[in-house]
Coordinates of C-alpha atoms in Angstrom, one line a residue:
M269 CA 3.1 -5.9 6.9
T270 CA 0.7 -8.5 6.0
D271 CA 3.5 -10.5 4.5
Y272 CA 5.1 -10.7 7.9
D273 CA 2.0 -12.5 9.4
E274 CA 4.0 -15.7 10.0
V275 CA 6.5 -14.2 12.0
R276 CA 4.6 -11.5 14.1
T277 CA 2.8 -12.4 17.0
C278 CA 1.1 -9.2 17.9
C279 CA -1.2 -8.3 14.8
S280 CA -2.3 -9.9 11.5
G281 CA -3.7 -8.9 8.2
A282 CA -3.9 -4.9 7.8
D283 CA -3.4 -4.3 11.6
I284 CA -0.1 -2.7 12.8
C285 CA 1.2 -1.7 16.1
K286 CA 4.4 -0.2 17.8
K287 CA 5.7 -3.8 18.4
C288 CA 5.7 -4.8 14.7
W289 CA 6.3 -1.5 13.0
P290 CA 10.2 -2.1 13.5
F291 CA 10.0 -4.7 10.8
M292 CA 9.4 -1.7 8.3
T293 CA 12.3 0.2 9.8
V294 CA 14.7 -2.8 9.3
A295 CA 13.5 -3.4 5.8
L296 CA 13.9 0.3 4.8
K297 CA 17.5 0.4 6.3
I298 CA 18.5 -2.9 4.4
L299 CA 17.0 -1.9 1.0
D300 CA 18.1 1.8 1.3
R301 CA 21.6 0.7 1.8
A302 CA 21.5 -1.8 -1.0
L303 CA 20.1 0.5 -3.6
R304 CA 22.5 3.3 -2.7
E305 CA 25.7 1.3 -2.3
D306 CA 25.2 -1.8 -4.5
F307 CA 23.4 -0.1 -7.4
G308 CA 24.7 3.5 -7.1
F309 CA 21.1 5.1 -7.0
N310 CA 21.0 8.3 -5.1
H311 CA 17.4 9.8 -5.5
L312 CA 15.4 7.6 -3.1
L313 CA 12.1 8.8 -1.7
W314 CA 10.6 6.6 1.1
V315 CA 6.9 7.0 1.6
Y316 CA 4.5 5.6 4.2
S317 CA 1.7 3.9 2.4
G318 CA -0.8 5.3 4.8
R319 CA -1.8 2.1 6.3
R320 CA 0.6 -1.1 6.7
G321 CA 3.7 -0.6 4.5
I322 CA 6.2 1.6 2.7
H323 CA 7.1 2.6 -0.7
C324 CA 10.3 3.5 -2.2
W325 CA 10.4 5.9 -5.4
V326 CA 13.8 5.3 -7.0
C327 CA 14.0 8.4 -9.3
D328 CA 17.6 8.3 -10.8
K329 CA 17.1 8.6 -14.5
E330 CA 19.0 5.1 -14.9
A331 CA 16.3 3.4 -12.6
R332 CA 13.4 5.1 -14.4
E333 CA 14.5 3.7 -17.8
L334 CA 15.1 0.2 -16.7
S335 CA 13.3 -2.6 -18.7
S336 CA 11.0 -5.0 -16.8
A337 CA 13.6 -7.7 -17.1
A338 CA 16.2 -5.4 -15.4
R339 CA 13.9 -4.5 -12.7
S340 CA 13.2 -8.1 -12.1
A341 CA 16.7 -9.0 -11.8
I342 CA 17.1 -6.3 -9.2
V343 CA 14.3 -7.7 -7.3
E344 CA 15.8 -11.3 -7.6
Y345 CA 19.1 -9.9 -6.3
L346 CA 17.5 -8.4 -3.3
S347 CA 15.2 -11.3 -2.5
V348 CA 16.4 -13.9 0.1
I349 CA 13.1 -15.3 1.5
K350 CA 11.8 -17.9 -1.1
G351 CA 9.0 -20.4 -0.8
G352 CA 5.3 -20.5 0.0
E353 CA 3.4 -20.9 3.1
Y354 CA 4.1 -24.6 3.6
K355 CA 7.8 -24.5 3.1
A356 CA 9.6 -24.7 6.4
K357 CA 13.1 -23.3 5.5
K358 CA 12.7 -20.2 3.2
V359 CA 16.4 -19.0 3.5
H360 CA 19.3 -20.7 2.0
L361 CA 22.5 -18.9 2.4
P362 CA 25.8 -19.9 0.5
E363 CA 28.9 -21.0 2.2
T364 CA 30.5 -17.7 1.5
L365 CA 28.3 -14.8 2.2
H366 CA 27.8 -12.0 -0.4
P367 CA 28.9 -8.6 1.0
S368 CA 25.4 -7.5 0.7
L369 CA 24.1 -10.2 2.8
K370 CA 26.8 -9.3 5.5
Q371 CA 25.6 -5.8 5.5
A372 CA 21.9 -7.0 5.9
D373 CA 22.9 -9.4 8.5
K374 CA 24.5 -6.4 10.6
I375 CA 21.5 -4.3 10.4
I376 CA 19.1 -7.1 11.4
S377 CA 21.4 -8.0 14.2
K378 CA 20.9 -4.5 15.7
Y379 CA 17.3 -4.9 15.9
F380 CA 16.7 -8.7 16.3
E381 CA 16.6 -9.3 20.0
D382 CA 14.5 -6.3 20.9
L383 CA 12.1 -6.9 18.0
M384 CA 12.0 -10.8 18.0
L385 CA 12.5 -11.7 21.5
N386 CA 11.1 -8.8 23.7
K387 CA 8.5 -7.0 21.4
Q388 CA 7.3 -10.2 19.5
D389 CA 8.3 -12.9 22.2
F390 CA 8.5 -15.0 19.1
L391 CA 9.7 -18.3 21.0
A392 CA 7.2 -18.1 23.6
T393 CA 4.7 -20.4 21.8
Q394 CA 5.4 -24.1 20.9
D395 CA 4.1 -23.3 17.3
N396 CA 6.8 -20.8 16.7
C397 CA 9.4 -23.1 18.3
E398 CA 8.4 -25.9 15.8
K399 CA 9.0 -23.4 13.0
I400 CA 12.4 -22.8 14.0
I401 CA 13.1 -26.6 14.8
A402 CA 11.8 -27.4 11.2
I403 CA 14.6 -25.3 9.7
L404 CA 17.5 -27.4 11.3
N405 CA 18.5 -30.9 10.9
G406 CA 19.2 -32.4 14.6
K407 CA 15.8 -31.5 15.5
E408 CA 15.6 -33.9 18.6
F409 CA 18.5 -31.9 20.5
L410 CA 16.8 -28.5 19.9
K411 CA 13.3 -29.9 20.8
S412 CA 14.5 -31.3 24.1
S413 CA 16.6 -28.1 24.9
F414 CA 13.7 -26.0 24.3
K415 CA 11.5 -27.9 26.8
E416 CA 13.9 -27.0 29.5
S417 CA 13.7 -23.3 29.0
K418 CA 11.0 -20.9 29.2
S419 CA 11.6 -17.4 27.9
S420 CA 12.4 -16.5 24.2
Q421 CA 15.7 -15.0 25.3
E422 CA 16.7 -18.2 27.0
K423 CA 15.8 -20.4 23.8
W424 CA 17.7 -17.9 21.7
E425 CA 20.8 -18.4 23.8
I426 CA 20.4 -22.1 23.4
M427 CA 20.4 -21.6 19.6
N428 CA 23.4 -19.6 19.6
Q429 CA 25.3 -22.3 21.4
I430 CA 23.8 -24.9 19.0
D431 CA 26.8 -25.0 16.6
D432 CA 29.4 -26.9 18.7
V433 CA 26.8 -29.2 20.2
V434 CA 25.0 -30.2 16.9
M435 CA 28.5 -30.6 15.3
Q436 CA 29.4 -33.0 18.0
K437 CA 26.1 -35.0 17.4
G438 CA 27.3 -35.5 13.7
V439 CA 24.4 -33.8 12.0
K440 CA 24.7 -33.8 8.3
N441 CA 23.7 -31.0 5.7
R442 CA 23.9 -28.6 8.6
S443 CA 24.0 -24.9 7.4
K444 CA 27.1 -23.0 8.3
H445 CA 25.0 -19.9 8.8
F446 CA 22.1 -21.4 10.7
I447 CA 21.7 -18.4 13.1
T448 CA 21.9 -15.9 10.2
E449 CA 19.4 -17.8 8.3
V450 CA 16.9 -17.9 11.3
K451 CA 17.4 -14.1 11.5
F452 CA 16.9 -13.5 7.9
Q453 CA 13.7 -15.7 7.7
L454 CA 12.2 -13.8 10.5
C455 CA 13.2 -10.3 9.7
Y456 CA 14.6 -9.7 6.1
P457 CA 12.4 -7.5 3.9
R458 CA 9.4 -9.0 2.1
L459 CA 9.4 -7.2 -1.4
D460 CA 6.3 -6.9 -3.6
I461 CA 7.7 -8.1 -6.8
N462 CA 5.0 -7.2 -9.1
V463 CA 5.1 -3.5 -7.9
T464 CA 8.8 -3.2 -8.7
K465 CA 9.0 -5.0 -12.1
G466 CA 5.7 -3.9 -13.7
L467 CA 6.1 -0.8 -15.5
N468 CA 2.3 -0.3 -15.8
H469 CA 1.7 -1.0 -12.1
L470 CA -0.3 1.6 -10.1
L471 CA 1.7 3.5 -7.4
K472 CA 0.6 5.6 -4.5
A473 CA 1.8 9.3 -4.9
P474 CA 3.3 11.1 -1.9
F475 CA 0.7 13.1 0.0
C476 CA -2.3 11.1 -1.2
V477 CA -4.6 9.9 1.4
H478 CA -5.3 6.3 2.3
P479 CA -9.1 5.7 1.7
K480 CA -9.4 3.4 4.8
T481 CA -7.4 5.1 7.5
G482 CA -7.5 8.7 6.2
R483 CA -3.9 9.0 6.9
V484 CA -1.6 11.0 4.4
C485 CA 1.1 9.2 2.6
V486 CA 4.0 11.1 4.0
P487 CA 7.5 11.0 3.0
I488 CA 9.9 9.3 5.7
D489 CA 13.5 10.8 6.5
V490 CA 15.9 7.9 6.4
K491 CA 18.0 9.6 8.9
T492 CA 15.2 9.7 11.5
V493 CA 13.4 6.5 10.5
D494 CA 13.8 4.9 14.0
S495 CA 11.6 7.6 15.5
F496 CA 9.0 7.6 12.6
D497 CA 5.7 6.7 14.2
P498 CA 2.8 5.8 11.8
F499 CA 0.2 6.5 14.5
S500 CA 1.3 10.1 14.6
V501 CA 0.8 10.6 10.9
P502 CA -1.8 13.2 10.1
T503 CA -5.3 12.4 8.7
I504 CA -7.4 14.9 6.7
S505 CA -9.6 15.6 9.9
S506 CA -6.7 16.4 12.0
L507 CA -5.2 18.8 9.5
C508 CA -8.2 20.5 9.0
R509 CA -8.5 20.9 12.7
E510 CA -4.9 22.2 13.0
I511 CA -5.6 24.8 10.3
D512 CA -8.7 26.0 12.1
E513 CA -7.0 26.2 15.4
Y514 CA -4.1 28.0 13.9
D515 CA -6.5 30.5 12.2
A516 CA -8.4 31.0 15.5
S517 CA -5.3 31.8 17.2
L518 CA -4.2 34.3 14.6
K519 CA -7.5 36.0 14.7
E520 CA -6.9 36.6 18.4
V521 CA -3.5 38.1 17.7
N522 CA -4.9 40.4 15.0
K523 CA -7.4 41.7 17.6
L524 CA -4.4 43.3 19.3
E525 CA -4.0 46.3 16.9
D526 CA -2.0 48.2 19.4
I527 CA 0.6 45.3 19.1
M528 CA 0.6 44.5 15.5
D529 CA 0.5 47.0 12.6
E530 CA -1.3 46.4 9.2
G531 CA 2.1 45.5 7.4
Q532 CA 2.6 42.7 9.9
K533 CA -0.9 41.4 9.6
S534 CA -0.6 41.0 5.8
I535 CA 2.4 38.9 6.3
A536 CA 0.7 36.7 8.9
T537 CA -2.2 35.9 6.6
K538 CA 0.1 34.8 3.7
I539 CA 1.3 31.7 5.5
E540 CA 0.6 28.6 3.5
D541 CA -1.9 26.2 5.0
Y542 CA 0.7 23.3 5.3
N543 CA 2.8 25.6 7.5
K544 CA 0.0 25.7 10.0
T545 CA 0.0 21.9 10.5
S546 CA 2.1 18.9 11.3
M547 CA 2.7 18.3 7.6
R548 CA 5.4 21.0 7.6
T549 CA 8.2 18.7 8.3
S550 CA 7.0 16.1 5.7
I551 CA 6.8 18.7 2.9
E552 CA 10.2 19.9 3.7
I553 CA 11.6 16.3 3.4
F554 CA 9.7 16.3 -0.1
R555 CA 11.1 19.6 -1.1
K556 CA 14.7 18.6 -0.3
F557 CA 14.3 15.5 -2.3
V558 CA 13.0 17.2 -5.4
K559 CA 15.6 20.0 -5.1
N560 CA 18.4 17.3 -5.2
L561 CA 16.7 15.6 -8.0
V562 CA 16.4 18.7 -10.1

């Protein structure tokens, strides 16, 4: 999430909140589709990092045996945002969009207005407006139009109408996909290239615990990623508490000897500790993934 600091208004650094977490949802959906449909990989395990990001374990045999050069090529294929902190325009789309970019645009478009205009209210500040203005030739028109409007939604509507107006102004070198480039620059996934191409790079394993937050690195179900809440992910202390509470309630039940016989007691005490906690669903996701892989 740190790599989104230039486009998120709610948090910075390692901090996250419910307003900016949808950036991760968009990234997961775009990359999951590309890895499955464009490259044909099937065994993808998405894991919450425990703090501010997500990891994807691509476990197909073909993927695991890829060379560093091949991994770099995949990252290059998936990378759209290019350029450092001081480069205004970081997305340059070709005249004819690649099918993968079209699919990414569809995913971003579903989330863009709610994420960037409502949750982030990105165009509310002059600084952020200047960032968008700097991307387009014909800046004076956009600058004067932005002064007349107030909300991010109003400014975005002006930008969506800009093509015809700017064309009439005779602006040269204008991108055919200006609106798409803006959406990509704000919402397209930021990839960690070194983690992807480096065969000797350290990786977080599923179910390890983040040392700073105490949260468990749980698998994420792609089908329910929209409802995934990083703040509800269990910590070591919350898991211990859940187990203690479950065991305490079980002891109360066992006291009712006239209701439960000895055979039922022995069954009840064999319940695995994880089944006593909110980790149960996460472990089922992992078991299903491993079963399919095997």
